């Protein structure tokens, strides 16, 4: 169950190597994602999430802008904190959506994921 961004980019290499060694790899990811894309090296299982593609891209741009904004750390910290808090809440909500997906949870349970 990957996290989008640099975590996924690092994990993707590991998954490719596991597949080369004969392992069956299943990736469970939200429908809305920046980097997690289908591949022939693994089976992709998607679940709904709390955010649209447009909202995610806007949130990412706003976070990036706040991160690169000029000013002292004390001036920037409250904005960065709010963005990190939103991203954390989205991650929790995404996990809740996954757990509420009865069909996907049944598949994962039956396959001993």
XYZ file of N, CA and C in Angstrom:
339
model
N 0.871 -1.163 0.000
C 0.000 0.000 0.000
C 0.912 1.218 0.000
N 1.207 1.757 -1.173
C 2.206 2.821 -1.275
C 1.676 4.196 -0.934
N 2.586 5.068 -0.633
C 2.311 6.489 -0.459
C 2.841 7.174 -1.703
N 2.035 8.065 -2.278
C 2.428 8.748 -3.502
C 3.670 9.612 -3.258
N 4.404 9.892 -4.300
C 5.580 10.750 -4.201
C 6.860 9.950 -4.107
N 7.821 10.493 -3.383
C 9.144 9.867 -3.344
C 9.106 8.464 -2.741
N 8.176 8.214 -1.803
C 8.060 6.864 -1.237
C 7.717 5.871 -2.344
N 6.777 6.232 -3.201
C 6.388 5.355 -4.292
C 7.527 5.178 -5.284
N 8.205 6.259 -5.635
C 9.286 6.172 -6.623
C 10.378 5.215 -6.148
N 10.667 5.221 -4.856
C 11.655 4.290 -4.301
C 11.111 2.866 -4.276
N 9.856 2.713 -3.886
C 9.248 1.398 -3.771
C 9.103 0.749 -5.150
N 8.862 1.533 -6.157
C 8.643 1.009 -7.510
C 9.835 0.168 -7.968
N 11.040 0.616 -7.673
C 12.243 -0.158 -8.025
C 12.242 -1.518 -7.340
N 11.886 -1.533 -6.071
C 11.853 -2.785 -5.307
C 10.818 -3.732 -5.915
N 9.653 -3.200 -6.282
C 8.608 -4.034 -6.868
C 9.052 -4.639 -8.199
N 9.752 -3.848 -9.001
C 10.252 -4.359 -10.284
C 11.231 -5.510 -10.064
N 12.087 -5.399 -9.078
C 13.059 -6.459 -8.776
C 12.347 -7.703 -8.243
N 11.356 -7.512 -7.373
C 10.593 -8.655 -6.861
C 9.915 -9.398 -8.002
N 9.356 -8.660 -8.940
C 8.688 -9.285 -10.091
C 9.695 -10.073 -10.935
N 10.887 -9.488 -11.137
C 11.933 -10.164 -11.906
C 12.331 -11.483 -11.251
N 12.213 -11.546 -9.930
C 12.574 -12.761 -9.199
C 11.406 -13.735 -9.093
N 10.295 -13.442 -9.805
C 9.188 -14.378 -9.870
C 8.059 -14.155 -8.886
N 8.108 -13.102 -8.106
C 7.042 -12.829 -7.149
C 5.842 -12.192 -7.837
N 4.645 -12.511 -7.343
C 3.450 -11.805 -7.791
C 3.316 -10.572 -6.902
N 3.221 -9.416 -7.512
C 3.155 -8.164 -6.762
C 1.790 -7.523 -6.988
N 1.116 -7.172 -5.894
C -0.165 -6.481 -5.950
C 0.011 -5.139 -5.258
N -0.367 -4.072 -5.953
C -0.283 -2.718 -5.400
C -1.700 -2.237 -5.144
N -1.967 -1.783 -3.923
C -3.253 -1.207 -3.559
C -3.042 0.294 -3.437
N -3.769 1.062 -4.251
C -3.543 2.508 -4.292
C -4.865 3.241 -4.513
N -4.916 4.503 -4.098
C -6.128 5.289 -4.368
C -6.264 5.582 -5.861
N -7.504 5.791 -6.302
C -7.759 6.118 -7.707
C -7.048 7.398 -8.122
N -6.975 8.360 -7.215
C -6.336 9.640 -7.497
C -4.909 9.587 -6.991
N -3.968 9.835 -7.896
C -2.562 9.714 -7.549
C -1.733 10.546 -8.514
N -0.576 10.988 -8.052
C 0.307 11.759 -8.928
C 1.286 10.854 -9.668
N 1.798 9.837 -9.000
C 2.868 9.025 -9.569
C 2.553 7.540 -9.685
N 1.582 7.045 -8.967
C 1.305 5.607 -8.952
C 0.500 5.255 -10.201
N 1.161 4.603 -11.130
C 0.556 4.255 -12.416
C 0.623 2.743 -12.640
N -0.277 2.262 -13.493
C -0.330 0.845 -13.854
C 0.981 0.417 -14.510
N 1.344 -0.847 -14.320
C 2.549 -1.414 -14.925
C 2.304 -2.889 -15.201
N 3.062 -3.429 -16.131
C 2.990 -4.871 -16.404
C 3.687 -5.677 -15.317
N 4.447 -5.008 -14.438
C 5.208 -5.705 -13.395
C 4.397 -5.981 -12.135
N 3.175 -5.478 -12.062
C 2.354 -5.743 -10.876
C 0.879 -5.607 -11.211
N 0.053 -6.182 -10.325
C -1.395 -6.058 -10.413
C -1.783 -4.819 -9.613
N -2.590 -3.972 -10.196
C -3.013 -2.737 -9.524
C -4.450 -2.884 -9.044
N -4.672 -2.641 -7.768
C -6.012 -2.617 -7.179
C -6.239 -1.204 -6.668
N -7.278 -0.556 -7.169
C -7.577 0.843 -6.819
C -8.763 0.925 -5.862
N -8.757 1.966 -5.050
C -9.895 2.265 -4.178
C -10.198 3.754 -4.260
N -11.436 4.098 -3.959
C -11.831 5.509 -4.002
C -11.126 6.265 -2.880
N -11.100 7.563 -3.029
C -10.443 8.391 -2.021
C -11.233 9.647 -1.741
N -10.717 10.479 -0.852
C -11.463 11.649 -0.398
C -11.263 12.900 -1.258
N -10.543 12.793 -2.373
C -10.124 13.996 -3.079
C -10.109 13.735 -4.589
N -10.341 14.792 -5.353
C -10.271 14.672 -6.806
C -8.841 14.928 -7.272
N -8.566 14.574 -8.518
C -7.244 14.814 -9.097
C -6.917 16.311 -9.066
N -7.879 17.141 -9.405
C -7.665 18.587 -9.424
C -7.353 19.124 -8.027
N -8.100 18.656 -7.030
C -7.859 19.093 -5.653
C -6.467 18.676 -5.184
N -6.075 17.449 -5.532
C -4.761 16.975 -5.117
C -3.656 17.822 -5.748
N -3.789 18.117 -7.028
C -2.784 18.927 -7.708
C -2.722 20.336 -7.122
N -3.874 20.913 -6.803
C -3.901 22.240 -6.179
C -3.251 22.218 -4.797
N -3.562 21.186 -4.000
C -2.953 21.058 -2.672
C -1.438 20.936 -2.777
N -0.983 20.147 -3.733
C 0.454 19.966 -3.906
C 1.118 21.275 -4.323
N 0.508 21.994 -5.251
C 1.065 23.284 -5.689
C 1.121 24.275 -4.534
N 0.062 24.329 -3.743
C 0.020 25.245 -2.603
C 1.098 24.888 -1.586
N 1.278 23.594 -1.319
C 2.316 23.152 -0.385
C 3.702 23.504 -0.917
N 3.924 23.242 -2.199
C 5.213 23.551 -2.813
C 5.491 25.049 -2.762
N 4.488 25.847 -3.068
C 4.645 27.300 -3.020
C 4.991 27.760 -1.604
N 4.273 27.243 -0.617
C 4.536 27.622 0.778
C 5.933 27.171 1.214
N 6.378 26.034 0.703
C 7.705 25.520 1.065
C 8.820 26.390 0.510
N 8.596 26.956 -0.656
C 9.636 27.731 -1.328
C 9.507 29.240 -1.115
N 8.476 29.632 -0.402
C 8.231 31.044 -0.145
C 9.377 31.665 0.653
N 9.665 32.904 0.338
C 10.728 33.591 1.082
C 10.204 34.033 2.445
N 11.112 34.276 3.344
C 10.750 34.725 4.678
C 11.401 33.840 5.720
N 11.292 34.278 6.932
C 11.900 33.516 8.021
C 11.093 32.247 8.284
N 11.741 31.321 8.959
C 11.087 30.064 9.308
C 9.831 30.326 10.140
N 9.926 31.262 11.080
C 8.782 31.561 11.940
C 7.614 32.155 11.161
N 7.900 32.858 10.071
C 6.832 33.403 9.242
C 6.181 32.301 8.390
N 6.985 31.371 7.923
C 6.492 30.326 7.035
C 5.894 29.135 7.766
N 6.312 28.897 8.997
C 5.919 27.692 9.724
C 4.407 27.498 9.836
N 3.620 28.531 10.206
C 2.168 28.285 10.329
C 1.523 27.796 9.034
N 1.936 28.332 7.892
C 1.376 27.890 6.612
C 1.796 26.451 6.313
N 3.078 26.173 6.515
C 3.569 24.816 6.260
C 2.874 23.811 7.174
N 2.687 24.194 8.425
C 2.014 23.317 9.379
C 0.595 22.998 8.902
N -0.131 24.009 8.433
C -1.499 23.784 7.953
C -1.516 22.852 6.744
N -0.546 23.022 5.838
C -0.472 22.136 4.669
C -0.142 20.704 5.091
N 0.787 20.540 6.009
C 1.146 19.203 6.478
C -0.042 18.555 7.208
N -0.752 19.350 7.964
C -1.927 18.845 8.672
C -2.982 18.368 7.663
N -3.190 19.137 6.605
C -4.158 18.740 5.567
C -3.708 17.448 4.889
N -2.430 17.348 4.539
C -1.929 16.146 3.892
C -2.078 14.926 4.805
N -1.806 15.106 6.084
C -1.977 14.020 7.048
C -3.429 13.583 7.159
N -4.332 14.553 7.198
C -5.768 14.237 7.262
C -6.232 13.507 6.005
N -5.691 13.914 4.849
C -6.037 13.232 3.599
C -5.539 11.789 3.604
N -4.364 11.566 4.154
C -3.818 10.208 4.230
C -4.712 9.325 5.105
N -5.134 9.850 6.240
C -6.019 9.090 7.141
C -7.351 8.810 6.448
N -7.884 9.821 5.785
C -9.160 9.653 5.089
C -9.041 8.635 3.959
N -7.927 8.633 3.269
C -7.696 7.656 2.206
C -7.692 6.242 2.771
N -7.056 6.060 3.923
C -7.051 4.739 4.572
C -8.467 4.329 4.972
N -9.252 5.276 5.451
C -10.639 4.973 5.816
C -11.431 4.527 4.584
N -11.223 5.222 3.453
C -11.907 4.841 2.218
C -11.513 3.416 1.804
N -10.238 3.104 1.942
C -9.770 1.753 1.610
C -10.491 0.718 2.480
N -10.538 0.960 3.776
C -11.154 -0.005 4.694
C -12.661 -0.122 4.486
N -13.286 0.911 3.946
C -14.726 0.886 3.691
C -15.076 0.231 2.359
N -14.087 -0.050 1.528
C -14.312 -0.682 0.226
C -14.467 -2.189 0.445
N -15.711 -2.624 0.612
C -16.001 -4.023 0.968
C -15.472 -4.999 -0.082
N -15.656 -4.682 -1.362
C -15.216 -5.586 -2.425
C -13.696 -5.748 -2.411
N -12.987 -4.651 -2.304
C -11.528 -4.713 -2.278
C -11.033 -5.401 -1.009
N -11.653 -5.113 0.112
C -11.235 -5.760 1.359
C -11.465 -7.267 1.292
N -12.559 -7.699 0.675
C -12.815 -9.135 0.503
C -11.735 -9.765 -0.371
N -11.392 -9.092 -1.474
C -10.336 -9.599 -2.353
C -9.024 -9.745 -1.580
N -8.663 -8.730 -0.822
C -7.397 -8.753 -0.080
C -7.408 -9.862 0.972
N -8.530 -10.029 1.640
C -8.638 -11.064 2.657
C -8.555 -12.465 2.036
N -9.298 -12.677 0.947
C -9.295 -13.984 0.284
C -7.925 -14.344 -0.307
N -7.191 -13.323 -0.740
C -5.880 -13.600 -1.339
C -4.759 -13.607 -0.298
N -5.131 -13.424 0.978
C -4.166 -13.398 2.077
C -3.080 -12.343 1.842
N -3.541 -11.174 1.402
C -2.666 -10.047 1.086
C -1.823 -9.666 2.285
